Every structure is written in structure tokens, then in C-alpha cells.
């Protein structure tokens, strides 16, 4: 109590007791199986609790493990061919250069600076992995070699999306994608200053690539109208507006619209717009498209969604989406 005062000390004790009551006892088995996630309390800005977190992470961290591919095979860390997947995108990590990084977790083989790899969504194309980096807080260092379990940051000229797989060898490897969460909040975002439109457009584009938020447009919109942001929670909207202001010097305003459910049309057939149009006019549904021009249906509530499903049971819908796979040339 002498260090922080009686009032703060009592508050600390009370908070700890609450956490003990509402939390679950940590189980290393559940953690390793992916059924439990530990929560650490600290502040990177104030350098409080960081060392404790890192030491515990080294204690409970698991070694590289096999990862299932879409071909129902296991890619083990001992596989000679290199493979890895994109689990995070980040823009403006160096604000002076407006850089964009894709973070790759290596699954198998050996990563070498400058190596050429194949991309699971771009058959027939090779990508050179130049200027790889390893990052820790604000520190960066160039990477020459990396191994299974390592994370490498790669410059992203727009070819990587979250969930992508890169690999070497003649056998195509593709790990299961990482879907976008089904959005429940929707709002038009506007730029009140026309002179800042270029920065506004660039900022929105880069934040979308990161997965900070999803963007939809009305079906007939060819890019001239205000984009419709789609999010799981209000915090995503707040983050987008704050980053537009801080990183791109752009003010923005939001107009919330009254939809709460989104469903991607995924069939029947390959022509998704034909699958949708063949059902005729849809009532109480807003027809939008995602950034890959795929049809997305917005509903105000569960009842209107159920009504559509009952009237058109053959229409195949999904609550989330994956980045599309390009056709072979």
C-alpha cells in the first residue's frame, strides 16, 4: 500500500479477486489444443509487464507443429519444401515510407532471402521474397534465413491477403483460409474535404487490405459513391477513423445504416450474380458487392433472412468470405 496508496491498493486487490472468480484455471493442455487463451495484463507503452509476458510465452509456447492442408494432408516442419501462410497485414509501420507488410508464419522448409515462391491463389506466378524483416516493437532487422515457427515480415505490393499460402516445389500447397468475421454493423464513411480525397481513398484501401474493416458497395456503384463499411463491433469503426486522421491526415464522418446481418452468395453454380438474379426480385434485402465484386445480401434482422431462405432454399449463402482464387492462365 505504501507504493500506490491505500485506495489504489484496495482496488487492485478487488480486481484480482474478481478475475479469480470469473476466470478459468489455466490449463496447458487446453491452451495447446486451442481451446483456451491466456490473458496478460500490462502496458507496452510504460514497459510494465512486458518482461513477465515474454518469459511466460517462452515457457508455454509450443514448438512448430504440422499444419493440415486443403488436400487433407499434413505439412510437417521437417518437409524439405518451404511453405508458410499469411496471418496478418499491417500498413504504415514506418509512416515515413507508407510501407505495407505481410506477416508470414513458416510451416515447413527453410526461408531464404530473395527466394522465389508460388502463391496458392495465383497459379503459374512466382513471387520474389525480397527485403524480409524481423520486427520486435519498433526494432527491425533484415532476415537472411528463417525456419518453421518463425514469423517474417514481407513487403506487400498488394499480392497478399490474410490466409494466403506461399510455397516451393511442384506440389501445390494450400492451407485452409482465414475467413473474415460476419459483420453486424454497417455505416457509410464520408470524406468532408474534397482536397483530401486521394489520401482518403488510399487510407481506406490500405486499411481494408489489413482486415481492419470490410467494405461493401451498392451493386450499381462503380466507385463513385461513398463506401459502406462493415464491422463486427463499433471499435472497428473508431479505429478506422482514428487511423485515417493520424496516418493520412483525413477527417471522416459515419452514417450508420439499419442492417445487422450479411450473407455472401456462394451458389448454386459458378456465376454468383446469375444465381442471385434467377431468383427474381428480393424483398427487404439490400444487394451489395464486396471488393472482389461478389454479391452480398444485407438484412435488417434474422426474420428477413429466414424469410428469404424459406422462399429461395436453393440459394446458397455463407456468413463469411475468403479471398478468391485466380484461374490458371
mmCIF file of C-alpha atoms in Angstrom:
data_model
loop_
_atom_site.group_PDB
_atom_site.id
_atom_site.type_symbol
_atom_site.label_atom_id
_atom_site.label_comp_id
_atom_site.label_asym_id
_atom_site.label_seq_id
_atom_site.Cartn_x
_atom_site.Cartn_y
_atom_site.Cartn_z
ATOM 1 C CA UNK A 1 0.000 0.000 0.000
ATOM 2 C CA UNK A 2 2.880 2.365 0.654
ATOM 3 C CA UNK A 3 3.837 2.427 -3.032
ATOM 4 C CA UNK A 4 0.457 3.179 -4.626
ATOM 5 C CA UNK A 5 -1.707 4.360 -1.752
ATOM 6 C CA UNK A 6 -4.445 2.671 0.225
ATOM 7 C CA UNK A 7 -7.248 3.375 -2.261
ATOM 8 C CA UNK A 8 -5.444 2.022 -5.334
ATOM 9 C CA UNK A 9 -4.166 -0.968 -3.375
ATOM 10 C CA UNK A 10 -7.696 -1.911 -2.296
ATOM 11 C CA UNK A 11 -8.903 -1.500 -5.864
ATOM 12 C CA UNK A 12 -6.114 -3.783 -7.079
ATOM 13 C CA UNK A 13 -7.000 -6.489 -4.551
ATOM 14 C CA UNK A 14 -10.679 -6.259 -5.509
ATOM 15 C CA UNK A 15 -9.892 -6.505 -9.237
ATOM 16 C CA UNK A 16 -7.681 -9.541 -8.698
ATOM 17 C CA UNK A 17 -10.440 -11.267 -6.710
ATOM 18 C CA UNK A 18 -12.970 -10.559 -9.471
ATOM 19 C CA UNK A 19 -10.647 -12.026 -12.096
ATOM 20 C CA UNK A 20 -10.136 -15.138 -9.987
ATOM 21 C CA UNK A 21 -13.890 -15.609 -9.598
ATOM 22 C CA UNK A 22 -14.977 -15.069 -13.209
ATOM 23 C CA UNK A 23 -11.916 -16.579 -14.895
ATOM 24 C CA UNK A 24 -10.953 -20.190 -15.525
ATOM 25 C CA UNK A 25 -7.968 -22.031 -14.158
ATOM 26 C CA UNK A 26 -5.223 -22.107 -16.765
ATOM 27 C CA UNK A 27 -4.745 -25.491 -18.442
ATOM 28 C CA UNK A 28 -1.663 -26.044 -20.583
ATOM 29 C CA UNK A 29 -3.485 -28.905 -22.350
ATOM 30 C CA UNK A 30 -6.435 -26.707 -23.316
ATOM 31 C CA UNK A 31 -4.055 -23.950 -24.357
ATOM 32 C CA UNK A 32 -2.057 -26.235 -26.654
ATOM 33 C CA UNK A 33 -5.246 -27.657 -28.182
ATOM 34 C CA UNK A 34 -6.548 -24.177 -28.938
ATOM 35 C CA UNK A 35 -9.469 -24.336 -26.503
ATOM 36 C CA UNK A 36 -8.148 -21.719 -24.065
ATOM 37 C CA UNK A 37 -6.286 -18.416 -24.419
ATOM 38 C CA UNK A 38 -4.313 -16.856 -21.557
ATOM 39 C CA UNK A 39 -4.755 -13.133 -20.899
ATOM 40 C CA UNK A 40 -1.836 -10.993 -19.739
ATOM 41 C CA UNK A 41 -2.137 -7.549 -18.175
ATOM 42 C CA UNK A 42 0.493 -4.913 -18.818
ATOM 43 C CA UNK A 43 1.459 -1.813 -20.754
ATOM 44 C CA UNK A 44 3.952 -1.799 -23.616
ATOM 45 C CA UNK A 45 3.970 1.995 -23.577
ATOM 46 C CA UNK A 46 5.012 2.068 -19.920
ATOM 47 C CA UNK A 47 7.110 -1.103 -20.197
ATOM 48 C CA UNK A 48 5.062 -2.715 -17.442
ATOM 49 C CA UNK A 49 4.506 -6.464 -17.514
ATOM 50 C CA UNK A 50 6.306 -6.941 -20.851
ATOM 51 C CA UNK A 51 9.188 -8.987 -19.471
ATOM 52 C CA UNK A 52 6.819 -11.208 -17.485
ATOM 53 C CA UNK A 53 4.779 -11.846 -20.631
ATOM 54 C CA UNK A 54 7.826 -12.718 -22.735
ATOM 55 C CA UNK A 55 9.210 -15.114 -20.113
ATOM 56 C CA UNK A 56 5.860 -16.863 -19.759
ATOM 57 C CA UNK A 57 5.470 -17.028 -23.522
ATOM 58 C CA UNK A 58 8.813 -18.822 -23.774
ATOM 59 C CA UNK A 59 7.640 -21.254 -21.096
ATOM 60 C CA UNK A 60 4.246 -22.169 -22.556
ATOM 61 C CA UNK A 61 4.980 -21.647 -26.252
ATOM 62 C CA UNK A 62 4.692 -24.786 -28.348
ATOM 63 C CA UNK A 63 7.248 -25.967 -30.936
ATOM 64 C CA UNK A 64 6.371 -25.858 -34.654
ATOM 65 C CA UNK A 65 3.635 -28.380 -35.398
ATOM 66 C CA UNK A 66 2.240 -29.987 -38.565
ATOM 67 C CA UNK A 67 -0.469 -27.996 -40.331
ATOM 68 C CA UNK A 68 -3.312 -29.515 -42.330
ATOM 69 C CA UNK A 69 -3.584 -28.549 -45.986
ATOM 70 C CA UNK A 70 -6.768 -28.397 -48.054
ATOM 71 C CA UNK A 71 -5.779 -31.742 -49.614
ATOM 72 C CA UNK A 72 -6.307 -33.476 -46.249
ATOM 73 C CA UNK A 73 -2.577 -33.948 -45.839
ATOM 74 C CA UNK A 74 -0.307 -32.797 -43.024
ATOM 75 C CA UNK A 75 2.594 -30.494 -43.854
ATOM 76 C CA UNK A 76 5.235 -31.129 -41.207
ATOM 77 C CA UNK A 77 8.066 -28.772 -40.201
ATOM 78 C CA UNK A 78 10.534 -31.396 -41.489
ATOM 79 C CA UNK A 79 9.159 -31.190 -45.042
ATOM 80 C CA UNK A 80 12.002 -30.167 -47.366
ATOM 81 C CA UNK A 81 9.831 -27.759 -49.376
ATOM 82 C CA UNK A 82 9.213 -24.314 -47.961
ATOM 83 C CA UNK A 83 5.666 -23.309 -47.023
ATOM 84 C CA UNK A 84 4.062 -20.592 -44.947
ATOM 85 C CA UNK A 85 0.823 -18.660 -44.561
ATOM 86 C CA UNK A 86 -0.159 -15.008 -44.149
ATOM 87 C CA UNK A 87 -1.843 -14.343 -40.821
ATOM 88 C CA UNK A 88 -1.602 -10.544 -40.564
ATOM 89 C CA UNK A 89 -1.280 -7.456 -42.768
ATOM 90 C CA UNK A 90 -0.191 -4.055 -41.497
ATOM 91 C CA UNK A 91 0.174 -0.686 -43.219
ATOM 92 C CA UNK A 92 2.257 2.310 -42.153
ATOM 93 C CA UNK A 93 4.521 0.515 -39.719
ATOM 94 C CA UNK A 94 7.044 3.044 -40.976
ATOM 95 C CA UNK A 95 4.924 6.205 -41.513
ATOM 96 C CA UNK A 96 7.759 7.917 -43.411
ATOM 97 C CA UNK A 97 7.611 5.331 -46.172
ATOM 98 C CA UNK A 98 3.924 4.278 -46.142
ATOM 99 C CA UNK A 99 5.033 0.656 -46.153
ATOM 100 C CA UNK A 100 2.750 -2.363 -46.152
ATOM 101 C CA UNK A 101 3.861 -5.622 -44.585
ATOM 102 C CA UNK A 102 2.513 -9.151 -44.768
ATOM 103 C CA UNK A 103 3.439 -11.327 -41.798
ATOM 104 C CA UNK A 104 4.213 -14.923 -42.763
ATOM 105 C CA UNK A 105 4.413 -17.829 -40.341
ATOM 106 C CA UNK A 106 6.739 -20.504 -41.690
ATOM 107 C CA UNK A 107 5.297 -24.025 -41.591
ATOM 108 C CA UNK A 108 7.977 -26.113 -43.300
ATOM 109 C CA UNK A 109 11.349 -25.944 -45.019
ATOM 110 C CA UNK A 110 13.847 -23.095 -44.878
ATOM 111 C CA UNK A 111 13.166 -19.469 -45.781
ATOM 112 C CA UNK A 112 15.969 -17.709 -47.651
ATOM 113 C CA UNK A 113 16.138 -14.024 -48.503
ATOM 114 C CA UNK A 114 15.339 -13.422 -52.187
ATOM 115 C CA UNK A 115 13.837 -16.876 -52.774
ATOM 116 C CA UNK A 116 11.061 -17.323 -55.352
ATOM 117 C CA UNK A 117 7.813 -18.903 -54.218
ATOM 118 C CA UNK A 118 4.442 -19.879 -55.636
ATOM 119 C CA UNK A 119 1.176 -18.340 -54.416
ATOM 120 C CA UNK A 120 -1.844 -20.561 -53.784
ATOM 121 C CA UNK A 121 -4.299 -18.010 -55.211
ATOM 122 C CA UNK A 122 -2.176 -17.121 -58.253
ATOM 123 C CA UNK A 123 -1.340 -20.328 -60.126
ATOM 124 C CA UNK A 124 1.567 -20.056 -62.533
ATOM 125 C CA UNK A 125 3.025 -16.919 -60.937
ATOM 126 C CA UNK A 126 6.231 -16.673 -58.936
ATOM 127 C CA UNK A 127 6.924 -14.048 -56.285
ATOM 128 C CA UNK A 128 10.372 -12.952 -55.132
ATOM 129 C CA UNK A 129 10.593 -12.532 -51.366
ATOM 130 C CA UNK A 130 12.929 -9.549 -51.179
ATOM 131 C CA UNK A 131 13.660 -7.355 -48.164
ATOM 132 C CA UNK A 132 12.340 -9.753 -45.493
ATOM 133 C CA UNK A 133 12.291 -8.320 -41.989
ATOM 134 C CA UNK A 134 12.008 -9.458 -38.409
ATOM 135 C CA UNK A 135 10.234 -6.995 -36.135
ATOM 136 C CA UNK A 136 10.092 -6.606 -32.385
ATOM 137 C CA UNK A 137 8.338 -3.489 -31.111
ATOM 138 C CA UNK A 138 9.958 -0.618 -33.070
ATOM 139 C CA UNK A 139 13.111 -2.590 -33.905
ATOM 140 C CA UNK A 140 13.666 -4.087 -37.344
ATOM 141 C CA UNK A 141 16.367 -6.313 -38.734
ATOM 142 C CA UNK A 142 16.916 -7.947 -42.100
ATOM 143 C CA UNK A 143 16.347 -11.700 -42.297
ATOM 144 C CA UNK A 144 18.655 -13.968 -44.286
ATOM 145 C CA UNK A 145 17.358 -17.337 -43.073
ATOM 146 C CA UNK A 146 14.285 -18.440 -41.117
ATOM 147 C CA UNK A 147 12.821 -21.761 -40.063
ATOM 148 C CA UNK A 148 9.469 -23.381 -39.137
ATOM 149 C CA UNK A 149 7.734 -21.442 -36.385
ATOM 150 C CA UNK A 150 9.467 -18.169 -37.268
ATOM 151 C CA UNK A 151 7.495 -15.103 -38.354
ATOM 152 C CA UNK A 152 8.852 -12.987 -41.203
ATOM 153 C CA UNK A 153 7.573 -9.624 -42.419
ATOM 154 C CA UNK A 154 7.443 -9.201 -46.221
ATOM 155 C CA UNK A 155 6.772 -6.098 -48.271
ATOM 156 C CA UNK A 156 3.283 -6.404 -49.683
ATOM 157 C CA UNK A 157 2.687 -4.713 -53.047
ATOM 158 C CA UNK A 158 -0.937 -5.846 -52.908
ATOM 159 C CA UNK A 159 -0.485 -9.545 -53.734
ATOM 160 C CA UNK A 160 -1.062 -10.930 -50.238
ATOM 161 C CA UNK A 161 -4.324 -11.328 -48.351
ATOM 162 C CA UNK A 162 -4.888 -12.801 -44.909
ATOM 163 C CA UNK A 163 -4.964 -16.590 -45.184
ATOM 164 C CA UNK A 164 -2.781 -16.864 -48.317
ATOM 165 C CA UNK A 165 -0.273 -19.699 -48.673
ATOM 166 C CA UNK A 166 3.175 -19.440 -50.277
ATOM 167 C CA UNK A 167 5.325 -22.475 -51.056
ATOM 168 C CA UNK A 168 8.086 -24.004 -53.160
ATOM 169 C CA UNK A 169 8.137 -27.290 -55.052
ATOM 170 C CA UNK A 170 5.998 -28.783 -57.794
ATOM 171 C CA UNK A 171 3.173 -29.928 -55.494
ATOM 172 C CA UNK A 172 0.696 -27.150 -54.857
ATOM 173 C CA UNK A 173 0.171 -26.434 -51.163
ATOM 174 C CA UNK A 174 -2.798 -24.533 -49.805
ATOM 175 C CA UNK A 175 -3.626 -24.208 -46.137
ATOM 176 C CA UNK A 176 -7.245 -23.559 -45.103
ATOM 177 C CA UNK A 177 -8.024 -19.861 -45.436
ATOM 178 C CA UNK A 178 -8.764 -17.484 -42.595
ATOM 179 C CA UNK A 179 -12.315 -16.144 -43.067
ATOM 180 C CA UNK A 180 -13.477 -12.629 -42.372
ATOM 181 C CA UNK A 181 -15.884 -12.436 -39.440
ATOM 182 C CA UNK A 182 -19.520 -11.939 -40.336
ATOM 183 C CA UNK A 183 -20.237 -8.200 -39.918
ATOM 184 C CA UNK A 184 -23.140 -6.943 -37.823
ATOM 185 C CA UNK A 185 -22.707 -3.154 -38.102
ATOM 186 C CA UNK A 186 -22.777 -1.114 -41.310
ATOM 187 C CA UNK A 187 -22.063 2.559 -41.962
ATOM 188 C CA UNK A 188 -21.274 4.807 -44.916
ATOM 189 C CA UNK A 189 -17.972 6.624 -44.444
ATOM 190 C CA UNK A 190 -17.567 10.058 -45.994
ATOM 191 C CA UNK A 191 -14.705 12.451 -46.582
ATOM 192 C CA UNK A 192 -15.943 16.018 -45.927
ATOM 193 C CA UNK A 193 -12.855 17.597 -47.525
ATOM 194 C CA UNK A 194 -12.626 17.029 -51.325
ATOM 195 C CA UNK A 195 -8.992 18.167 -51.365
ATOM 196 C CA UNK A 196 -8.115 15.159 -49.193
ATOM 197 C CA UNK A 197 -9.930 12.617 -51.364
ATOM 198 C CA UNK A 198 -6.734 10.982 -52.664
ATOM 199 C CA UNK A 199 -5.461 10.391 -49.106
ATOM 200 C CA UNK A 200 -8.921 9.223 -48.046
ATOM 201 C CA UNK A 201 -9.109 6.670 -50.855
ATOM 202 C CA UNK A 202 -5.568 5.409 -50.209
ATOM 203 C CA UNK A 203 -6.159 5.101 -46.470
ATOM 204 C CA UNK A 204 -9.399 3.181 -46.881
ATOM 205 C CA UNK A 205 -7.744 0.848 -49.397
ATOM 206 C CA UNK A 206 -4.813 0.015 -47.138
ATOM 207 C CA UNK A 207 -6.950 -0.447 -44.033
ATOM 208 C CA UNK A 208 -9.193 -2.811 -45.990
ATOM 209 C CA UNK A 209 -6.216 -4.905 -47.030
ATOM 210 C CA UNK A 210 -5.225 -5.200 -43.370
ATOM 211 C CA UNK A 211 -8.648 -6.518 -42.470
ATOM 212 C CA UNK A 212 -9.282 -3.645 -40.059
ATOM 213 C CA UNK A 213 -12.772 -3.480 -41.527
ATOM 214 C CA UNK A 214 -14.640 -4.798 -44.572
ATOM 215 C CA UNK A 215 -16.008 -2.613 -47.355
ATOM 216 C CA UNK A 216 -19.115 -3.110 -49.466
ATOM 217 C CA UNK A 217 -20.698 -1.082 -52.245
ATOM 218 C CA UNK A 218 -24.170 -0.962 -53.697
ATOM 219 C CA UNK A 219 -24.467 -3.245 -56.701
ATOM 220 C CA UNK A 220 -24.684 -0.396 -59.207
ATOM 221 C CA UNK A 221 -21.892 1.620 -57.601
ATOM 222 C CA UNK A 222 -18.792 1.763 -59.800
ATOM 223 C CA UNK A 223 -16.712 3.504 -57.163
ATOM 224 C CA UNK A 224 -18.226 6.985 -57.277
ATOM 225 C CA UNK A 225 -20.431 6.629 -54.185
ATOM 226 C CA UNK A 226 -19.460 6.558 -50.518
ATOM 227 C CA UNK A 227 -18.108 3.156 -49.425
ATOM 228 C CA UNK A 228 -20.153 1.114 -46.965
ATOM 229 C CA UNK A 229 -18.025 -0.167 -44.097
ATOM 230 C CA UNK A 230 -18.962 -3.470 -42.466
ATOM 231 C CA UNK A 231 -17.733 -4.362 -38.993
ATOM 232 C CA UNK A 232 -18.286 -6.784 -36.135
ATOM 233 C CA UNK A 233 -18.171 -4.051 -33.476
ATOM 234 C CA UNK A 234 -18.158 -0.280 -33.090
ATOM 235 C CA UNK A 235 -14.484 -0.287 -32.124
ATOM 236 C CA UNK A 236 -13.525 -1.184 -35.710
ATOM 237 C CA UNK A 237 -15.187 1.997 -36.971
ATOM 238 C CA UNK A 238 -13.420 4.033 -34.292
ATOM 239 C CA UNK A 239 -10.048 2.538 -35.233
ATOM 240 C CA UNK A 240 -10.549 3.277 -38.941
ATOM 241 C CA UNK A 241 -11.489 6.906 -38.287
ATOM 242 C CA UNK A 242 -8.612 7.427 -35.858
ATOM 243 C CA UNK A 243 -6.043 5.897 -38.203
ATOM 244 C CA UNK A 244 -7.345 7.918 -41.160
ATOM 245 C CA UNK A 245 -6.827 11.020 -39.058
ATOM 246 C CA UNK A 246 -3.435 10.105 -37.571
ATOM 247 C CA UNK A 247 -1.802 8.360 -40.535
ATOM 248 C CA UNK A 248 -3.396 10.060 -43.552
ATOM 249 C CA UNK A 249 -4.474 13.443 -42.110
ATOM 250 C CA UNK A 250 -8.048 12.792 -43.233
ATOM 251 C CA UNK A 251 -11.230 13.646 -41.338
ATOM 252 C CA UNK A 252 -14.248 11.401 -41.858
ATOM 253 C CA UNK A 253 -17.862 11.023 -40.842
ATOM 254 C CA UNK A 254 -20.053 7.950 -40.479
ATOM 255 C CA UNK A 255 -23.710 7.378 -41.324
ATOM 256 C CA UNK A 256 -24.941 4.175 -39.695
ATOM 257 C CA UNK A 257 -27.499 2.166 -41.686
ATOM 258 C CA UNK A 258 -30.069 -0.197 -40.213
ATOM 259 C CA UNK A 259 -28.775 -3.596 -41.256
ATOM 260 C CA UNK A 260 -27.425 -6.229 -38.877
ATOM 261 C CA UNK A 261 -26.792 -9.379 -40.939
ATOM 262 C CA UNK A 262 -24.691 -10.044 -44.047
ATOM 263 C CA UNK A 263 -24.691 -13.155 -46.214
ATOM 264 C CA UNK A 264 -22.410 -13.873 -49.186
ATOM 265 C CA UNK A 265 -23.993 -15.632 -52.154
ATOM 266 C CA UNK A 266 -21.839 -18.717 -52.830
ATOM 267 C CA UNK A 267 -24.055 -20.747 -55.181
ATOM 268 C CA UNK A 268 -25.517 -22.589 -56.887
ATOM 269 C CA UNK A 269 -23.091 -22.595 -59.804
ATOM 270 C CA UNK A 270 -20.027 -20.507 -60.584
ATOM 271 C CA UNK A 271 -21.846 -17.388 -61.818
ATOM 272 C CA UNK A 272 -22.961 -15.975 -58.485
ATOM 273 C CA UNK A 273 -24.773 -12.960 -59.915
ATOM 274 C CA UNK A 274 -26.751 -15.257 -62.225
ATOM 275 C CA UNK A 275 -27.587 -17.454 -59.231
ATOM 276 C CA UNK A 276 -28.927 -14.377 -57.462
ATOM 277 C CA UNK A 277 -30.762 -12.777 -60.414
ATOM 278 C CA UNK A 278 -32.523 -16.016 -61.323
ATOM 279 C CA UNK A 279 -34.464 -15.777 -58.049
ATOM 280 C CA UNK A 280 -36.270 -12.658 -59.250
ATOM 281 C CA UNK A 281 -36.897 -9.580 -57.134
ATOM 282 C CA UNK A 282 -35.924 -9.912 -53.496
ATOM 283 C CA UNK A 283 -37.860 -8.001 -50.869
ATOM 284 C CA UNK A 284 -36.480 -6.434 -47.672
ATOM 285 C CA UNK A 285 -32.935 -7.121 -48.868
ATOM 286 C CA UNK A 286 -30.122 -4.704 -49.756
ATOM 287 C CA UNK A 287 -27.981 -6.123 -52.560
ATOM 288 C CA UNK A 288 -24.335 -5.117 -52.257
ATOM 289 C CA UNK A 289 -20.971 -6.351 -53.549
ATOM 290 C CA UNK A 290 -17.628 -6.867 -51.827
ATOM 291 C CA UNK A 291 -14.244 -5.628 -53.035
ATOM 292 C CA UNK A 292 -13.973 -8.659 -55.322
ATOM 293 C CA UNK A 293 -17.340 -7.811 -56.954
ATOM 294 C CA UNK A 294 -19.128 -10.757 -55.343
ATOM 295 C CA UNK A 295 -22.801 -10.452 -54.279
ATOM 296 C CA UNK A 296 -23.539 -9.783 -50.608
ATOM 297 C CA UNK A 297 -27.051 -9.570 -49.163
ATOM 298 C CA UNK A 298 -27.803 -7.342 -46.159
ATOM 299 C CA UNK A 299 -30.753 -7.953 -43.842
ATOM 300 C CA UNK A 300 -32.243 -5.828 -41.082
ATOM 301 C CA UNK A 301 -32.929 -8.787 -38.801
ATOM 302 C CA UNK A 302 -32.991 -12.571 -38.548
ATOM 303 C CA UNK A 303 -36.644 -12.697 -39.577
ATOM 304 C CA UNK A 304 -35.996 -11.192 -43.028
ATOM 305 C CA UNK A 305 -33.082 -13.603 -43.528
ATOM 306 C CA UNK A 306 -35.266 -16.579 -42.566
ATOM 307 C CA UNK A 307 -37.952 -15.359 -44.958
ATOM 308 C CA UNK A 308 -35.501 -15.309 -47.871
ATOM 309 C CA UNK A 309 -34.181 -18.771 -47.008
ATOM 310 C CA UNK A 310 -37.732 -20.160 -46.918
ATOM 311 C CA UNK A 311 -38.666 -18.554 -50.247
ATOM 312 C CA UNK A 312 -35.399 -19.495 -52.004
ATOM 313 C CA UNK A 313 -33.975 -22.615 -50.318
ATOM 314 C CA UNK A 314 -31.780 -23.366 -53.344
ATOM 315 C CA UNK A 315 -29.833 -20.103 -52.923
ATOM 316 C CA UNK A 316 -26.559 -20.904 -51.148
ATOM 317 C CA UNK A 317 -25.468 -18.322 -48.555
ATOM 318 C CA UNK A 318 -22.455 -18.029 -46.249
ATOM 319 C CA UNK A 319 -21.886 -15.668 -43.290
ATOM 320 C CA UNK A 320 -18.202 -15.053 -44.143
ATOM 321 C CA UNK A 321 -15.894 -14.856 -47.132
ATOM 322 C CA UNK A 322 -12.428 -15.870 -48.301
ATOM 323 C CA UNK A 323 -10.181 -14.157 -50.828
ATOM 324 C CA UNK A 324 -10.940 -15.600 -54.296
ATOM 325 C CA UNK A 325 -8.605 -17.957 -56.150
ATOM 326 C CA UNK A 326 -7.380 -16.780 -59.532
ATOM 327 C CA UNK A 327 -7.868 -19.048 -62.520
ATOM 328 C CA UNK A 328 -4.895 -20.713 -64.183
ATOM 329 C CA UNK A 329 -3.551 -18.777 -67.153
#
